[in-house]
PDB file of C-alpha atoms in Angstrom:
ATOM      1  CA  MET A 258     -50.077 105.290  31.451  1.00 43.00           C
ATOM      2  CA  LEU A 259     -51.139 104.962  27.972  1.00 45.00           C
ATOM      3  CA  MET A 260     -48.736 106.285  25.313  1.00 47.00           C
ATOM      4  CA  ALA A 261     -49.919 109.210  23.043  1.00 46.00           C
ATOM      5  CA  ALA A 262     -50.674 106.834  20.297  1.00 43.00           C
ATOM      6  CA  GLN A 263     -52.563 104.484  22.463  1.00 44.00           C
ATOM      7  CA  ARG A 264     -54.940 107.298  23.222  1.00 47.00           C
ATOM      8  CA  GLY A 265     -55.608 108.015  20.028  1.00 46.00           C
ATOM      9  CA  PHE A 266     -53.601 111.181  19.389  1.00 51.00           C
ATOM     10  CA  SER A 267     -52.357 111.730  15.671  1.00 49.00           C
ATOM     11  CA  GLY A 268     -49.663 114.705  16.008  1.00 63.00           C
ATOM     12  CA  ASP A 269     -46.304 114.057  15.202  1.00 78.00           C
ATOM     13  CA  ILE A 270     -44.741 113.368  18.656  1.00 82.00           C
ATOM     14  CA  SER A 271     -41.005 112.988  18.836  1.00 79.00           C
ATOM     15  CA  ASN A 272     -39.080 109.720  19.186  1.00 86.00           C
ATOM     16  CA  GLU A 273     -36.853 111.264  21.773  1.00 89.00           C
ATOM     17  CA  PRO A 274     -36.966 109.658  25.231  1.00 93.00           C
ATOM     18  CA  ALA A 275     -39.815 111.835  27.806  1.00 97.00           C
ATOM     19  CA  LYS A 276     -38.256 114.656  29.730  1.00 98.00           C
ATOM     20  CA  ARG A 277     -38.125 114.444  32.919  1.00 98.00           C
ATOM     21  CA  ILE A 278     -39.641 117.822  34.622  1.00 98.00           C
ATOM     22  CA  ALA A 279     -40.104 117.944  38.272  1.00 98.00           C
ATOM     23  CA  VAL A 280     -42.102 120.848  40.216  1.00 97.00           C
ATOM     24  CA  THR A 281     -41.703 120.780  43.849  1.00 94.00           C
ATOM     25  CA  GLY A 282     -44.313 122.091  46.102  1.00 93.00           C
ATOM     26  CA  ALA A 283     -46.558 120.534  43.598  1.00 95.00           C
ATOM     27  CA  ALA A 284     -49.588 120.620  45.550  1.00 94.00           C
ATOM     28  CA  GLY A 285     -49.674 124.203  46.047  1.00 91.00           C
ATOM     29  CA  ASN A 286     -50.953 126.758  44.128  1.00 91.00           C
ATOM     30  CA  ILE A 287     -48.386 128.148  41.965  1.00 91.00           C
ATOM     31  CA  ALA A 288     -47.230 124.687  41.014  1.00 93.00           C
ATOM     32  CA  TYR A 289     -50.719 123.634  40.331  1.00 89.00           C
ATOM     33  CA  SER A 290     -51.004 126.609  37.673  1.00 92.00           C
ATOM     34  CA  ILE A 291     -47.460 125.609  36.082  1.00 95.00           C
ATOM     35  CA  LEU A 292     -48.229 121.642  35.870  1.00 97.00           C
ATOM     36  CA  TYR A 293     -50.903 121.963  32.846  1.00 95.00           C
ATOM     37  CA  ARG A 294     -48.626 124.168  31.071  1.00 96.00           C
ATOM     38  CA  LEU A 295     -46.115 121.465  31.398  1.00 97.00           C
ATOM     39  CA  ALA A 296     -47.967 118.649  30.559  1.00 97.00           C
ATOM     40  CA  SER A 297     -49.568 120.557  27.430  1.00 96.00           C
ATOM     41  CA  GLY A 298     -46.413 120.950  25.642  1.00 95.00           C
ATOM     42  CA  GLU A 299     -45.978 124.871  26.241  1.00 96.00           C
ATOM     43  CA  PHE A 300     -42.708 124.543  27.886  1.00 97.00           C
ATOM     44  CA  LEU A 301     -40.790 121.994  25.613  1.00 97.00           C
ATOM     45  CA  GLY A 302     -43.243 121.944  22.512  1.00 95.00           C
ATOM     46  CA  THR A 303     -46.062 120.132  21.221  1.00 93.00           C
ATOM     47  CA  LYS A 304     -43.706 117.284  20.175  1.00 95.00           C
ATOM     48  CA  GLN A 305     -41.691 116.624  23.472  1.00 97.00           C
ATOM     49  CA  ARG A 306     -43.043 113.796  25.726  1.00 97.00           C
ATOM     50  CA  VAL A 307     -42.847 114.402  29.509  1.00 98.00           C
ATOM     51  CA  ILE A 308     -42.895 112.417  32.430  1.00 98.00           C
ATOM     52  CA  LEU A 309     -43.735 115.065  35.720  1.00 98.00           C
ATOM     53  CA  HIS A 310     -42.329 114.409  38.971  1.00 98.00           C
ATOM     54  CA  LEU A 311     -44.685 115.963  41.482  1.00 98.00           C
ATOM     55  CA  VAL A 312     -42.498 116.528  44.831  1.00 96.00           C
ATOM     56  CA  ASP A 313     -44.054 117.838  47.831  1.00 94.00           C
ATOM     57  CA  LEU A 314     -43.929 117.209  51.640  1.00 92.00           C
ATOM     58  CA  PRO A 315     -44.866 113.950  53.285  1.00 93.00           C
ATOM     59  CA  PHE A 316     -48.152 115.168  54.903  1.00 94.00           C
ATOM     60  CA  MET A 317     -48.814 116.608  51.279  1.00 94.00           C
ATOM     61  CA  GLU A 318     -48.712 113.286  49.273  1.00 92.00           C
ATOM     62  CA  LYS A 319     -52.520 112.719  49.182  1.00 94.00           C
ATOM     63  CA  ALA A 320     -53.308 116.071  47.587  1.00 95.00           C
ATOM     64  CA  LEU A 321     -50.660 115.191  45.213  1.00 96.00           C
ATOM     65  CA  THR A 322     -52.264 111.783  44.335  1.00 95.00           C
ATOM     66  CA  GLY A 323     -55.536 114.328  43.369  1.00 96.00           C
ATOM     67  CA  VAL A 324     -53.100 116.665  41.322  1.00 96.00           C
ATOM     68  CA  ARG A 325     -52.079 113.481  39.198  1.00 97.00           C
ATOM     69  CA  ALA A 326     -55.575 112.166  38.966  1.00 96.00           C
ATOM     70  CA  GLU A 327     -56.525 115.464  37.088  1.00 96.00           C
ATOM     71  CA  LEU A 328     -53.728 115.703  34.996  1.00 97.00           C
ATOM     72  CA  HIS A 329     -54.461 112.216  34.171  1.00 95.00           C
ATOM     73  CA  ASP A 330     -58.261 112.921  33.507  1.00 96.00           C
ATOM     74  CA  CYS A 331     -57.093 116.049  30.839  1.00 95.00           C
ATOM     75  CA  ALA A 332     -55.523 113.228  28.905  1.00 94.00           C
ATOM     76  CA  PHE A 333     -52.663 114.874  27.734  1.00 95.00           C
ATOM     77  CA  PRO A 334     -51.070 113.462  24.626  1.00 95.00           C
ATOM     78  CA  LEU A 335     -47.402 114.304  25.585  1.00 96.00           C
ATOM     79  CA  LEU A 336     -47.749 113.242  29.598  1.00 97.00           C
ATOM     80  CA  GLU A 337     -46.262 109.983  29.542  1.00 97.00           C
ATOM     81  CA  ASP A 338     -45.993 109.458  33.298  1.00 97.00           C
ATOM     82  CA  VAL A 339     -46.852 111.338  36.419  1.00 98.00           C
ATOM     83  CA  VAL A 340     -44.551 110.367  39.885  1.00 97.00           C
ATOM     84  CA  CYS A 341     -45.757 111.701  42.944  1.00 97.00           C
ATOM     85  CA  THR A 342     -43.196 111.545  46.241  1.00 97.00           C
ATOM     86  CA  SER A 343     -42.010 113.287  49.003  1.00 95.00           C
ATOM     87  CA  ASP A 344     -38.701 111.058  48.698  1.00 96.00           C
ATOM     88  CA  PRO A 345     -35.944 113.368  46.902  1.00 94.00           C
ATOM     89  CA  THR A 346     -34.236 110.145  45.683  1.00 94.00           C
ATOM     90  CA  VAL A 347     -37.305 109.650  43.790  1.00 96.00           C
ATOM     91  CA  GLY A 348     -38.299 113.016  42.928  1.00 97.00           C
ATOM     92  CA  PHE A 349     -35.243 114.152  41.482  1.00 97.00           C
ATOM     93  CA  LYS A 350     -34.180 110.831  39.660  1.00 97.00           C
ATOM     94  CA  ASP A 351     -32.564 111.246  36.000  1.00 98.00           C
ATOM     95  CA  LEU A 352     -34.272 114.992  35.639  1.00 98.00           C
ATOM     96  CA  ASP A 353     -33.667 116.971  33.019  1.00 98.00           C
ATOM     97  CA  TYR A 354     -35.154 119.887  33.977  1.00 98.00           C
ATOM     98  CA  ALA A 355     -36.648 121.141  37.824  1.00 97.00           C
ATOM     99  CA  PHE A 356     -38.923 124.079  38.943  1.00 96.00           C
ATOM    100  CA  MET A 357     -38.227 124.760  42.204  1.00 93.00           C
ATOM    101  CA  VAL A 358     -41.430 126.199  43.618  1.00 91.00           C
ATOM    102  CA  GLY A 359     -41.719 125.082  46.885  1.00 85.00           C
ATOM    103  CA  ALA A 360     -39.993 126.725  49.810  1.00 82.00           C
ATOM    104  CA  LYS A 361     -41.184 128.046  53.430  1.00 80.00           C
ATOM    105  CA  PRO A 362     -42.859 130.801  53.247  1.00 80.00           C
ATOM    106  CA  ARG A 363     -42.622 134.016  55.636  1.00 79.00           C
ATOM    107  CA  GLY A 364     -45.026 134.201  58.303  1.00 82.00           C
ATOM    108  CA  PRO A 365     -46.517 136.535  60.452  1.00 87.00           C
ATOM    109  CA  GLY A 366     -43.405 138.209  63.014  1.00 85.00           C
ATOM    110  CA  MET A 367     -40.904 136.395  60.882  1.00 83.00           C
ATOM    111  CA  GLU A 368     -37.718 138.260  60.088  1.00 85.00           C
ATOM    112  CA  ARG A 369     -35.779 137.690  56.915  1.00 81.00           C
ATOM    113  CA  ALA A 370     -33.003 135.984  58.463  1.00 84.00           C
ATOM    114  CA  ASP A 371     -35.144 133.512  59.910  1.00 82.00           C
ATOM    115  CA  LEU A 372     -36.791 132.522  56.419  1.00 82.00           C
ATOM    116  CA  LEU A 373     -33.298 132.569  55.075  1.00 84.00           C
ATOM    117  CA  LYS A 374     -32.222 130.200  57.538  1.00 84.00           C
ATOM    118  CA  ASP A 375     -34.952 127.509  57.408  1.00 83.00           C
ATOM    119  CA  ASN A 376     -35.206 127.825  53.588  1.00 84.00           C
ATOM    120  CA  GLY A 377     -31.152 127.258  53.551  1.00 83.00           C
ATOM    121  CA  LYS A 378     -31.605 123.843  55.309  1.00 84.00           C
ATOM    122  CA  ILE A 379     -34.363 123.046  52.694  1.00 86.00           C
ATOM    123  CA  PHE A 380     -32.028 123.716  49.645  1.00 87.00           C
ATOM    124  CA  VAL A 381     -29.022 122.306  50.963  1.00 90.00           C
ATOM    125  CA  ASN A 382     -31.001 119.072  51.197  1.00 90.00           C
ATOM    126  CA  THR A 383     -32.332 119.497  48.217  1.00 92.00           C
ATOM    127  CA  GLY A 384     -29.441 120.394  46.202  1.00 92.00           C
ATOM    128  CA  LYS A 385     -27.221 117.486  47.384  1.00 95.00           C
ATOM    129  CA  ALA A 386     -30.461 115.301  46.319  1.00 95.00           C
ATOM    130  CA  MET A 387     -30.057 116.743  43.009  1.00 95.00           C
ATOM    131  CA  SER A 388     -26.512 116.284  42.846  1.00 95.00           C
ATOM    132  CA  ASP A 389     -26.682 113.094  43.498  1.00 97.00           C
ATOM    133  CA  HIS A 390     -29.738 111.830  41.304  1.00 97.00           C
ATOM    134  CA  ALA A 391     -30.745 114.150  38.715  1.00 97.00           C
ATOM    135  CA  LYS A 392     -28.853 114.500  35.396  1.00 97.00           C
ATOM    136  CA  ARG A 393     -25.573 116.628  35.087  1.00 96.00           C
ATOM    137  CA  THR A 394     -27.386 118.632  32.410  1.00 97.00           C
ATOM    138  CA  CYS A 395     -30.249 119.445  34.342  1.00 97.00           C
ATOM    139  CA  LYS A 396     -31.756 122.684  34.039  1.00 97.00           C
ATOM    140  CA  THR A 397     -33.386 124.425  37.431  1.00 95.00           C
ATOM    141  CA  ILE A 398     -35.420 127.547  38.028  1.00 94.00           C
ATOM    142  CA  VAL A 399     -35.783 128.619  41.360  1.00 93.00           C
ATOM    143  CA  VAL A 400     -39.138 130.333  42.075  1.00 89.00           C
ATOM    144  CA  GLY A 401     -39.564 129.700  46.057  1.00 81.00           C
ATOM    145  CA  ASN A 402     -38.376 133.304  48.034  1.00 79.00           C
ATOM    146  CA  PRO A 403     -35.939 134.275  48.644  1.00 82.00           C
ATOM    147  CA  ALA A 404     -35.285 133.119  45.496  1.00 84.00           C
ATOM    148  CA  ASN A 405     -31.742 134.501  44.697  1.00 86.00           C
ATOM    149  CA  THR A 406     -30.460 133.173  48.155  1.00 86.00           C
ATOM    150  CA  ASN A 407     -32.021 129.595  47.291  1.00 86.00           C
ATOM    151  CA  CYS A 408     -30.565 129.975  44.234  1.00 89.00           C
ATOM    152  CA  LEU A 409     -27.382 130.242  45.394  1.00 89.00           C
ATOM    153  CA  ILE A 410     -27.723 127.510  48.275  1.00 89.00           C
ATOM    154  CA  LEU A 411     -29.230 125.179  45.667  1.00 88.00           C
TER     155      LEU A 411
END
């Protein structure tokens, strides 16, 4: 990935290290709308370089490469790199921020207890991976429902 200066961007970009931001469920519609705001500087400001970690399930990795290509095509001056993965060890490595968008949706005939059970397993594993690999100062927002319970588990 070319650095902002190599792309001809003349803006005043910080010399501070790039901030690593993970987005789970990154191939989904909600995450898709968030990624462009993160890459453009709307989240951390117009001087802070970012590295996006696109995290999703293994069968979505091909879709993640398409999202990465679209982000590269936009030539965001602050976007230093894009990491696509289904491996939590890679996805949560050295994170500064995490947007937990991915969660199992409630299906037809599914009781709330079923949803809690299924997402509980996901968020226990995610929490462990974050504890093992993200920075201790990592700030996290949970979007995936039931968000309040997923937050507690995470």
